[in-house]
Coordinates of C-alpha atoms and ligand atoms in Angstrom, one line a residue:
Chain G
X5 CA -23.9 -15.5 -14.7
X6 CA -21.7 -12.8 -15.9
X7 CA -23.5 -10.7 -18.2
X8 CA -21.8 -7.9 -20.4
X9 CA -24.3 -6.1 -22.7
X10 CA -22.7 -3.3 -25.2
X11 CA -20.1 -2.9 -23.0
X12 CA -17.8 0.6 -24.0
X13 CA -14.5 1.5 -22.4
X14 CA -12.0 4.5 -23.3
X15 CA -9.2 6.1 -22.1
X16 CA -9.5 9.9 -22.9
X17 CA -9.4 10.3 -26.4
X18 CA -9.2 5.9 -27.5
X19 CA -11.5 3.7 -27.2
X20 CA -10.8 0.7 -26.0
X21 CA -13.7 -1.4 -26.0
X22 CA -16.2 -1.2 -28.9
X23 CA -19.6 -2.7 -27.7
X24 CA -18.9 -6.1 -25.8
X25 CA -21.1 -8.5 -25.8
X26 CA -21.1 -11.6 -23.7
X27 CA -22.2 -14.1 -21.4
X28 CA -20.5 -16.6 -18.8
X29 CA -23.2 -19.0 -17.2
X30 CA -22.0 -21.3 -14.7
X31 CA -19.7 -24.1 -14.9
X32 CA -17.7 -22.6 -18.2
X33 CA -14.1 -21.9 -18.9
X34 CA -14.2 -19.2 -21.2
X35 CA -11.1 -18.4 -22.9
X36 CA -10.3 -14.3 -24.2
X37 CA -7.6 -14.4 -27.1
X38 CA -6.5 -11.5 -29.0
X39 CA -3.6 -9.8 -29.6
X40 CA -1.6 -7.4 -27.9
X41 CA -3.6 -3.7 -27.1
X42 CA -7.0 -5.8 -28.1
X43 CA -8.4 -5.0 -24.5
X44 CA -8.4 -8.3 -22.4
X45 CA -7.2 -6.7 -19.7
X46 CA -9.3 -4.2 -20.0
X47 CA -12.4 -6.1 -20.1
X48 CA -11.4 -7.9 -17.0
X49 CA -10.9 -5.2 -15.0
X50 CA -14.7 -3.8 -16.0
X51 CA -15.8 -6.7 -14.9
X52 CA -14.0 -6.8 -11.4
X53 CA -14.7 -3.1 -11.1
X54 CA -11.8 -1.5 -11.5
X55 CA -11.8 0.4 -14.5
X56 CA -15.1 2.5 -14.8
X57 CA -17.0 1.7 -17.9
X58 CA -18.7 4.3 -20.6
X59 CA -21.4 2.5 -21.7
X60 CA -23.3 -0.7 -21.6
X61 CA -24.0 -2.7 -18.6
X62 CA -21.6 -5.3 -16.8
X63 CA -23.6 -7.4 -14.2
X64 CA -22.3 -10.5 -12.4
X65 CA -25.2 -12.5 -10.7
X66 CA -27.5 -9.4 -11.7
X67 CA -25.5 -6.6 -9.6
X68 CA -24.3 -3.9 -11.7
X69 CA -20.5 -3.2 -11.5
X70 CA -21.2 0.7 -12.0
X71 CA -23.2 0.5 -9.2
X72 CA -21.1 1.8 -6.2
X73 CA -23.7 -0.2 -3.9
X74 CA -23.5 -3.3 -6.0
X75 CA -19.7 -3.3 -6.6
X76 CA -18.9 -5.0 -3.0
X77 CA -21.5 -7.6 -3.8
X78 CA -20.2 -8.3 -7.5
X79 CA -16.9 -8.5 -6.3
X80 CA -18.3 -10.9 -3.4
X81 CA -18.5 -13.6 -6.2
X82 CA -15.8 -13.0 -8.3
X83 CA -12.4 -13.6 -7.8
X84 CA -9.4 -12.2 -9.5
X85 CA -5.9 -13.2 -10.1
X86 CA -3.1 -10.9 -11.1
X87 CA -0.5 -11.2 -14.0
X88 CA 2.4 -10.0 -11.2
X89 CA 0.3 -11.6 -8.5
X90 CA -0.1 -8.2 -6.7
X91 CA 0.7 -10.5 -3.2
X92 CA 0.6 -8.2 -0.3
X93 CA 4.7 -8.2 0.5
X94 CA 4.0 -7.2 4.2
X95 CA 2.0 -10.6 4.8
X96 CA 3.0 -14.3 4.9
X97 CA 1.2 -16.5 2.2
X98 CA -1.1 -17.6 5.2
X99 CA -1.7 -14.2 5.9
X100 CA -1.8 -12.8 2.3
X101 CA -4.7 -15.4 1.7
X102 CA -6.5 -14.8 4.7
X103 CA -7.0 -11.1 4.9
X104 CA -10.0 -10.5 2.6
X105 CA -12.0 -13.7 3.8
X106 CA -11.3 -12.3 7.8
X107 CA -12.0 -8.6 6.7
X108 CA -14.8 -9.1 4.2
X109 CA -16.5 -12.1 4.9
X110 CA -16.5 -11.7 8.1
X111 CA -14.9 -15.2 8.8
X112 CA -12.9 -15.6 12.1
X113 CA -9.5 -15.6 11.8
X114 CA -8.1 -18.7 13.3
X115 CA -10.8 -20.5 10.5
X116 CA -10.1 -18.5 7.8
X117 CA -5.7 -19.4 8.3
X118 CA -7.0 -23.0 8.7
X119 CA -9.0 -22.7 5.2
X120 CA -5.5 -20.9 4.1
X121 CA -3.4 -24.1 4.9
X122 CA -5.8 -26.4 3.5
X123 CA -5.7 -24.5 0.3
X124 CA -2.0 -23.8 0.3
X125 CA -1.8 -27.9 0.6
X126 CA -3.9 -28.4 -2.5
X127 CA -1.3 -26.3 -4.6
X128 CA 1.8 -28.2 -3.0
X129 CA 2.2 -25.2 -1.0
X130 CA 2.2 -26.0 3.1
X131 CA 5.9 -26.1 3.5
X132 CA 5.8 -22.4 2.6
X133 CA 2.7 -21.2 4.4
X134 CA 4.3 -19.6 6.6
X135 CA 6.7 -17.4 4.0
X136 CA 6.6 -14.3 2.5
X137 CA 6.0 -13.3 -0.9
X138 CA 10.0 -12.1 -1.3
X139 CA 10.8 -15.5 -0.4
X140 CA 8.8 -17.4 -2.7
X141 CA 9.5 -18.4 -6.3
X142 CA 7.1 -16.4 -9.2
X143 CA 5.4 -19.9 -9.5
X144 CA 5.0 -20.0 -5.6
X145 CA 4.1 -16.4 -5.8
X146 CA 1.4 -17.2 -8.4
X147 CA 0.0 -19.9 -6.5
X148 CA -0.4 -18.1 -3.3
X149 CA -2.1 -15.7 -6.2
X150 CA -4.5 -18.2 -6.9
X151 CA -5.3 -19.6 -3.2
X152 CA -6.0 -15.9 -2.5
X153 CA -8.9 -15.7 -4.8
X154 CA -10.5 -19.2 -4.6
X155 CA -10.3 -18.7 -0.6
X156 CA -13.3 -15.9 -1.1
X157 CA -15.0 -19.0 -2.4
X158 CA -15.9 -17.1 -5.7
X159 CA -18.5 -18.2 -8.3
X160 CA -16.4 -16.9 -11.1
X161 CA -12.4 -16.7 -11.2
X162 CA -11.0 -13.9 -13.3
X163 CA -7.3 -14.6 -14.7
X164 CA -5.6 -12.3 -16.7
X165 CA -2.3 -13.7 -18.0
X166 CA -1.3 -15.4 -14.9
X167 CA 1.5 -17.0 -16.0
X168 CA 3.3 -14.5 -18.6
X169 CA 5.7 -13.8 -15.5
X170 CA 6.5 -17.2 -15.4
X171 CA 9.5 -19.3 -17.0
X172 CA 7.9 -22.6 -19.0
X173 CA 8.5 -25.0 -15.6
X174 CA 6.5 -22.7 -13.5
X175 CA 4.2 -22.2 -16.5
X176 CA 3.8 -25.7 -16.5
X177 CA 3.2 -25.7 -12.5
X178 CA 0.2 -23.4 -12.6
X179 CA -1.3 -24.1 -15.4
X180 CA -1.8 -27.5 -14.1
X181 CA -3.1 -26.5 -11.1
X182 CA -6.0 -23.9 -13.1
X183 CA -6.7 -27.4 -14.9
X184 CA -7.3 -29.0 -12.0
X185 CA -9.9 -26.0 -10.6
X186 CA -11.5 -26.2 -14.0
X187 CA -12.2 -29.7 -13.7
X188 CA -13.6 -28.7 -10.5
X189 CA -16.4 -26.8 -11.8
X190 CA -15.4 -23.2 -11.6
X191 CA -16.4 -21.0 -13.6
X192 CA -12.9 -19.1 -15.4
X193 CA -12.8 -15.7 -17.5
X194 CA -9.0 -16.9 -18.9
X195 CA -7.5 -14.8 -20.7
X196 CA -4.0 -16.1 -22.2
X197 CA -1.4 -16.4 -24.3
X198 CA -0.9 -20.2 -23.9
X199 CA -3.2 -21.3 -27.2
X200 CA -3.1 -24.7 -26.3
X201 CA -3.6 -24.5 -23.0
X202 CA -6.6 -22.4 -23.9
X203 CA -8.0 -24.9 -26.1
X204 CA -7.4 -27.6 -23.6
X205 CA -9.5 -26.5 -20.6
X206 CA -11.9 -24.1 -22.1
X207 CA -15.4 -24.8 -22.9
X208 CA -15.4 -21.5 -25.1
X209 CA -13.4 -19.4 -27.1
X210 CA -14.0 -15.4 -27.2
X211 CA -12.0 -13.7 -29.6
X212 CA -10.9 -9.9 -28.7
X213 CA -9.8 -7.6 -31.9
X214 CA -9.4 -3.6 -31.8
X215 CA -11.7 -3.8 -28.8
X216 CA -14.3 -5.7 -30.8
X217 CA -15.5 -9.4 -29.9
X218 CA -15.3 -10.8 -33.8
X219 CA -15.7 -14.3 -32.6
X220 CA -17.5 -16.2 -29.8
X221 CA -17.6 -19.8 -30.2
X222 CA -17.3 -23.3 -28.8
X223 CA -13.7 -24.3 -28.3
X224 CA -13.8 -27.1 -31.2
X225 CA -15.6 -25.2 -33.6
X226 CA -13.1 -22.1 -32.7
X227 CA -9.9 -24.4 -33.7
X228 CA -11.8 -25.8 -36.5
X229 CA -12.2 -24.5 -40.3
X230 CA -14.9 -22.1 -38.4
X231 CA -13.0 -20.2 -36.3
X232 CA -10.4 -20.4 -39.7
X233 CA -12.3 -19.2 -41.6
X234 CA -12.1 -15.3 -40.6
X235 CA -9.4 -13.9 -41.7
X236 CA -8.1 -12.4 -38.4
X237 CA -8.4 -15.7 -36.2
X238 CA -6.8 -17.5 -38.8
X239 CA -3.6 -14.9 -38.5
X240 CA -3.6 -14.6 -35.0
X241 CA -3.3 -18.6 -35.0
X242 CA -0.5 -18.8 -37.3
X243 CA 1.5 -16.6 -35.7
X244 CA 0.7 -17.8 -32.3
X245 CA 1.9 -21.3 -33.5
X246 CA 5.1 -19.6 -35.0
X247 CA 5.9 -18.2 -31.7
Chain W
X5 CA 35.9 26.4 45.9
X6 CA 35.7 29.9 44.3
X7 CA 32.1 30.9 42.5
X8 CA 33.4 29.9 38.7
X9 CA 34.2 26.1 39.6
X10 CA 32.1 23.3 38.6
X11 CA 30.1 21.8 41.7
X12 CA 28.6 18.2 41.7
X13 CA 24.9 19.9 41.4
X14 CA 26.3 20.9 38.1
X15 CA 25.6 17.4 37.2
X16 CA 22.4 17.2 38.6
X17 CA 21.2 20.2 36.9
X18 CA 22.9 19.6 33.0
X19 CA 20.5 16.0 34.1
X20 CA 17.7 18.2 34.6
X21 CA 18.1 20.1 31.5
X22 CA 18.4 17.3 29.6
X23 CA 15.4 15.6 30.5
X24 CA 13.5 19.0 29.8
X25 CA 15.0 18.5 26.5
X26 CA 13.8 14.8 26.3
X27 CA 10.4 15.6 27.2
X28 CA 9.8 18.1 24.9
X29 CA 11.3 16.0 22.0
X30 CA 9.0 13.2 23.0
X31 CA 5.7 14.7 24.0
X32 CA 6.0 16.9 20.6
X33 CA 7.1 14.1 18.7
X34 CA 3.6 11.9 19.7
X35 CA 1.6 15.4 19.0
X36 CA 3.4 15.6 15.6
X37 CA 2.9 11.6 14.9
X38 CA -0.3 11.8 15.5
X39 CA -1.3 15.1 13.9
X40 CA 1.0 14.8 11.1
X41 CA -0.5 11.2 10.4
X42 CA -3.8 12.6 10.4
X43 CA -3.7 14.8 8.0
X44 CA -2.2 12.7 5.6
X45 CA -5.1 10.3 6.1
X46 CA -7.2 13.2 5.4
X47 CA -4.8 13.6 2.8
X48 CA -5.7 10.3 1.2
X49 CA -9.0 10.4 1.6
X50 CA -9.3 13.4 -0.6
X51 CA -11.8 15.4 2.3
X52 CA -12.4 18.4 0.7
X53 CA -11.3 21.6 1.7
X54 CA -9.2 20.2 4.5
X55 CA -7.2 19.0 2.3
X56 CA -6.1 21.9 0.8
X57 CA -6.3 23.4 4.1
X58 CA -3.9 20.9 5.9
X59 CA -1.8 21.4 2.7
X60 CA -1.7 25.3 3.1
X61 CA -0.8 24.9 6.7
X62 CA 2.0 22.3 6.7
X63 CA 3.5 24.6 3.5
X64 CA 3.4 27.7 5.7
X65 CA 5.2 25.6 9.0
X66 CA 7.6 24.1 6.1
X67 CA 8.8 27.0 5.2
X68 CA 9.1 29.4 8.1
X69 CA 12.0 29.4 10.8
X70 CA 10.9 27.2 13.6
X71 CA 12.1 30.5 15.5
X72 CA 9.9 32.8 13.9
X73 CA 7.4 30.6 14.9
X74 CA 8.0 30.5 18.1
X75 CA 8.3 34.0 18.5
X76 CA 4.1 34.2 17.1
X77 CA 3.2 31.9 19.1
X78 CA 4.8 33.3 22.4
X79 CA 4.3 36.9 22.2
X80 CA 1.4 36.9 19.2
X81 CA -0.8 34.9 20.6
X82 CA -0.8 36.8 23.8
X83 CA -0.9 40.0 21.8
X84 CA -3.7 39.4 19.5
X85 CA -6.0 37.1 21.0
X86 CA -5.4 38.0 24.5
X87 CA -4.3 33.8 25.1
X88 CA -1.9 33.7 27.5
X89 CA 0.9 31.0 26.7
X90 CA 3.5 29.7 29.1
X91 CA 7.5 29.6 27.7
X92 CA 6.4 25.6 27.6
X93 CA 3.0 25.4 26.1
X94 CA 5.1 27.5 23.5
X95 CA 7.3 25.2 23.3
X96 CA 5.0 22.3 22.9
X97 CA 2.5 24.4 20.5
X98 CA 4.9 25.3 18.3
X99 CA 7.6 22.2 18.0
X100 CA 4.6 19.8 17.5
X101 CA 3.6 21.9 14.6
X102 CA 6.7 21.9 13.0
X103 CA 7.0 18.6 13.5
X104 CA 3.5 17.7 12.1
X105 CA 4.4 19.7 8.8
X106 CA 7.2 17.2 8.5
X107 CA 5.7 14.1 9.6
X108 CA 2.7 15.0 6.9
X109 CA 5.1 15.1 4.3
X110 CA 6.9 12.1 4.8
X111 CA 3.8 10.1 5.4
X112 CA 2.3 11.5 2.8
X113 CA 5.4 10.3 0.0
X114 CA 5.0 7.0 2.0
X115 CA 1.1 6.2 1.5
X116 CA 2.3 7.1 -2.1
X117 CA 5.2 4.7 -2.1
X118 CA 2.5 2.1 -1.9
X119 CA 2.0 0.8 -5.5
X120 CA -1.4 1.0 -7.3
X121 CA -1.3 -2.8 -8.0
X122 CA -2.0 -3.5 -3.7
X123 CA -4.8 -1.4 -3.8
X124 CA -6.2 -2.9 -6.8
X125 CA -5.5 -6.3 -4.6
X126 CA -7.1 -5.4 -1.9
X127 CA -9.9 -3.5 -4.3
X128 CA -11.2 -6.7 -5.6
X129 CA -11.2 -8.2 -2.9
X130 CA -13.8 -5.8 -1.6
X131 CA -11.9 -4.3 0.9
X132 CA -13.1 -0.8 1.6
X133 CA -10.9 2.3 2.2
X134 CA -10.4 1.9 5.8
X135 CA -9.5 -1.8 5.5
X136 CA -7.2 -1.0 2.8
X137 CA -5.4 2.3 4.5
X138 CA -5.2 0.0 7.7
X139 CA -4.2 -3.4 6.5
X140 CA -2.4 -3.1 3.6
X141 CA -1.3 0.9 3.1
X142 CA -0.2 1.8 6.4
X143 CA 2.2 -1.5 7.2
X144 CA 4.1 -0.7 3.8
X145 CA 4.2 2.8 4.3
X146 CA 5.4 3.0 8.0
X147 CA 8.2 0.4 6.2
X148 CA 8.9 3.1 3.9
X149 CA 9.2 5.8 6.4
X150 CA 10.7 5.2 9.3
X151 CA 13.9 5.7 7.8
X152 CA 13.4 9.8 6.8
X153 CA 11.0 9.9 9.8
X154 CA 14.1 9.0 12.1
X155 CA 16.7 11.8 10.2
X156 CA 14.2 14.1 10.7
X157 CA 13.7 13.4 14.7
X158 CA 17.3 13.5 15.2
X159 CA 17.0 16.9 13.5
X160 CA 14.2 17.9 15.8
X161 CA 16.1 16.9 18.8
X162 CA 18.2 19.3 17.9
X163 CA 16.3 21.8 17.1
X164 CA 14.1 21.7 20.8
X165 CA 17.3 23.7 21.7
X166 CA 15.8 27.0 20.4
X167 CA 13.5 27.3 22.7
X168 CA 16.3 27.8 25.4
X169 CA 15.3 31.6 24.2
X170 CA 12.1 31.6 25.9
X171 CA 12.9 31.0 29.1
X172 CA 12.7 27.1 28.8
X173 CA 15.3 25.7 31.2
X174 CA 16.5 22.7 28.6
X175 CA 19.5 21.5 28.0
X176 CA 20.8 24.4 26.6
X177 CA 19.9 26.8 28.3
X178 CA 21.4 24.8 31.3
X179 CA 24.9 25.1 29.6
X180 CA 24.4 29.0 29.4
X181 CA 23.6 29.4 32.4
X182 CA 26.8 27.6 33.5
X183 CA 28.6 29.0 30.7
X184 CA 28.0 32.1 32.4
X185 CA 28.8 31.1 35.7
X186 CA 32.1 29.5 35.1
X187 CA 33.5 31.1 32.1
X188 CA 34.4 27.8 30.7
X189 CA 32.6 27.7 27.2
X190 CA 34.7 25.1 25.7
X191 CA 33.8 22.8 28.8
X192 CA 30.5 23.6 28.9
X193 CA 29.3 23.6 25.2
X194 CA 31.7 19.8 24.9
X195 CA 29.3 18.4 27.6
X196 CA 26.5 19.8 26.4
X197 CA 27.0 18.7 22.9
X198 CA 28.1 15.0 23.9
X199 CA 24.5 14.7 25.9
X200 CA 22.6 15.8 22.2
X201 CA 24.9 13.5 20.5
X202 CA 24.4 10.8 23.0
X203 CA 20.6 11.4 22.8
X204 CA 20.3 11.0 18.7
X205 CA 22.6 8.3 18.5
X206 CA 19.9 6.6 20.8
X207 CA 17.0 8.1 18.6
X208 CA 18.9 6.7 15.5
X209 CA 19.6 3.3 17.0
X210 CA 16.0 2.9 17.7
X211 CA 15.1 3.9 14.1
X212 CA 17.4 1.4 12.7
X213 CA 16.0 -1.6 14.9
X214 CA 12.6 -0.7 14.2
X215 CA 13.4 -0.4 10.5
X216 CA 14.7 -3.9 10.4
X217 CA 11.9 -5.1 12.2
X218 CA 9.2 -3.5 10.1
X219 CA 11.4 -4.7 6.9
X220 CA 11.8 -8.2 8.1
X221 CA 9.7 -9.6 5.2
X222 CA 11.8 -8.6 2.5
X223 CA 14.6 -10.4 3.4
X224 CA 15.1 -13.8 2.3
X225 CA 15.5 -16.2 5.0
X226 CA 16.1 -19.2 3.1
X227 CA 14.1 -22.3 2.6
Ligands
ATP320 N1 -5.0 3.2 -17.9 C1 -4.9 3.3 -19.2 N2 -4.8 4.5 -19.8 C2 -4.7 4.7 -21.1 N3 -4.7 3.7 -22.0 C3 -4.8 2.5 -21.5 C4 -4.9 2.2 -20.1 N4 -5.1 0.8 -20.0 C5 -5.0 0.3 -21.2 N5 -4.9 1.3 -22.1 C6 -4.9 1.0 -23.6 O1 -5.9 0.2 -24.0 C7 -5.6 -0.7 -25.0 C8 -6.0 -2.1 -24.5 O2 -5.2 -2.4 -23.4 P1 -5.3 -3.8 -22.7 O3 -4.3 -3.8 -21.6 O4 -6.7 -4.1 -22.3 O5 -4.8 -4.8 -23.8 P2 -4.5 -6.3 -23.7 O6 -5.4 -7.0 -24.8 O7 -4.6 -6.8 -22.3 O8 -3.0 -6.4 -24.2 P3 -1.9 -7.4 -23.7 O9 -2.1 -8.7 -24.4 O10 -0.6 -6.8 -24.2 O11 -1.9 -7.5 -22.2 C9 -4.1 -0.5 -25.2 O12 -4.0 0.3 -26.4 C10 -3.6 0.3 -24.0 O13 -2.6 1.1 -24.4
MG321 MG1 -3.3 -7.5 -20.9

């Protein structure tokens, strides 16, 4: 379980995060909408560790993300995937997906590039296993992005706008395969821009505004006259749909 | 054959001066690699106090002559603290310092070419710092630098010819000595200038391959 409790985050003088509350248990796809500056991002890098937090308490599995000595082990279980992929350009897709699994895990290497393949395969990837990231397409890239995390076998994946990079066909391309790993049981913190997508594979819907969570609800009553019914969801819809 | 003429053991000894050279450029080279390196590491790990300190000492080789320096190490350190150094271990002391300071700057911009989003990557991936610096940090950043590290080693190629003012029988000291002996400085200095040429075209040919090689993965090879 991912639990955030009261969860504050600023950057010198704005705050950025206003008291978070939530909770991801096992086997959800929880969907983070909000506009622009909201804090998505912000609240997924808290929880992966990489922003420091003010206040509250972030824990995944019960070890605390502010706590140096629990960091490695939080980050043991989750899993993140990057808007611009952050592949390591130096390193083959193989290789790229390999590394932490080899370094971390402890995993030998000849298994762990096995494991690579055999993942690469799932996404239509193992004619390119062997490239790098320069020679892949954003939608490769972004695959390669996604075999990276599941290949630390993570509990929970973390995606932050993974395919804003992406033209509609390669849109199309991942999102399908995040469907597919949904379907699959694992648990997703998905935070997006692609409203019906979001509504499509998520169990839940948690709704960011100024750094305040003003809605947490399932994904049907979210979409119904519930989640219409504040005034703020209900605009953030509308122009979502216009776009 | 009158005492001024070039002799065949000319040859051998311009040879002999010019491996002095090489040697010296070599041996301080690795010193500077590695020292250099090593405080940029320290560097990036932020060690307090030698950081600044390794800072304060690569600014104060930076920006002295190499000369100067030489001059301190040669006749101050036997002055002051009674050390005894040889026209070589002069040599070697003070061109792998100088070359150090360098090396520290360039791999320092280098680690820093290395965007924040790879170590986030490799962050939450719970790599720690050594894995990082080793795995992902350093094989970018020796990408990044091998291009200003190999201008600056054709520079200190030629710049191991100062220490032909110690006493160090290199390469040019060699062509004073025949300068002196023949009276033929446009000869002389011609040879001796082709052989340095010769000698950093080499050190720039071996920078460009390894350049291409450690850049290989951002070229686009086709599907
Ligand atoms: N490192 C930082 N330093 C200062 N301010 C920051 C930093 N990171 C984010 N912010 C600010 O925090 C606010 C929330 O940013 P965040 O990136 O979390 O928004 P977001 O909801 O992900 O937006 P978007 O949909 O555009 O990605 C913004 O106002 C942003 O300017
Ligand atoms: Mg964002």
């Amino acid at each position: 379980m991912i639990s955030i409790t009261g969860l504050h985050k600023s950057f010198g003088s704005a705050t950025v995060l206003r008291g978070i509350d939530l909770e991801i248990s096992q086997g959800e796809v929880v969907s983070v909408l909000g506009s622009s500056g909201s804090g998505k991002s912000t609240l997924i890098r808290c929880i992966n560790g990489l922003e420091k937090i003010d206040g509250g308490r972030v824990t995944v599995d019960g070890f605390d993300v502010s706590k140096p000595r629990e960091l490695a082990d939080a980050r043991k279980r989750s899993g993140t995937v990057f808007q611009l992929f952050n592949l390591y350009p130096h390193m083959t897709a193989v290789q790229n997906i390999a590394l932490a699994p080899v370094e971390v895990l402890n995993v030998p290497r000849k298994d762990a590039e096995a494991e690579a393949r055999r993942l690469l395969q799932q996404v239509g990837l193992s004619e390119r296993a062997d490239a790098y990231p320069a020679q892949l397409s954003g939608g490769q890239r972004q695959r390669v992005g996604i075999c990276r995390a599941l290949a630390m076998k993570p509990s929970y994946l973390l995606l932050d706008e993974v395919t804003s990079a992406l033209d509609p066909e390669m849109t199309a391309e991942v999102l399908s395969i995040l469907a597919n790993i949904a379907k699959q049981g694992t648990t997703m913190v998905f935070v997006t821009h692609e409203i019906e997508f979001a509504r499509s594979i998520s169990t839940r819907i948690a709704f960011l505004d100024k750094g305040q969570m003003i809605a947490d609800l399932p994904t049907e009553d979210f979409f119904s006259d519930k989640g219409m019914a504040m005034p703020r969801v209900a605009q953030f819809l509308s122009k979502m749909r216009k776009d | 054959m009158r005492y001024g003429d070039f002799t065949p053991y000319d040859l051998v000894l311009l040879l002999q001066g010019l491996s002095v050279s090489l040697a010296l450029f070599v041996s301080t080279t690795l010193i500077g690699l590695l020292v250099g390196t090593l405080w940029a590491v320290i560097r990036f790990y932020r060690l307090p106090v030698l950081a600044q300190l390794v800072a304060f000492i690569a600014e104060l080789l930076k920006n002295s002559p190499v000369l100067v320096q030489l001059f301190l190490v040669f006749f101050g350190l036997p002055a002051f603290l009674k050390i005894n150094v040889t026209p070589t271990e002069a040599a070697v002391i003070t061109l792998s310092g100088n070359s150090a300071a360098f090396i520290y700057v360039i791999a320092v911009s280098a680690i820093e070419s290395v965007g924040r989003d790879q170590l986030e990557a490799a962050r939450v991936f719970g790599l720690n710092r050594w894995q990082i610096l080793r795995r992902v940090i350093a094989p970018q950043a020796a990408a990044f630098a091998v291009g200003p590290l190999t201008g600056l080693l054709v520079n200190q190629l030629q710049v191991t010819s100062l220490i032909s003012v110690i006493g160090v029988i290199d390469l040019t000291k060699v062509g004073n000595i025949l300068n002196l002996r023949t009276l033929k400085p446009f000869v002389v200095w011609t040879i001796v200038g082709a052989l340095y040429y010769l000698t950093a075209k080499l050190v720039a040919y071996a920078g460009a391959r390894l350049e291409t090689r450690l850049r290989a993965h951002t070229k686009w090879k086709g599907l």
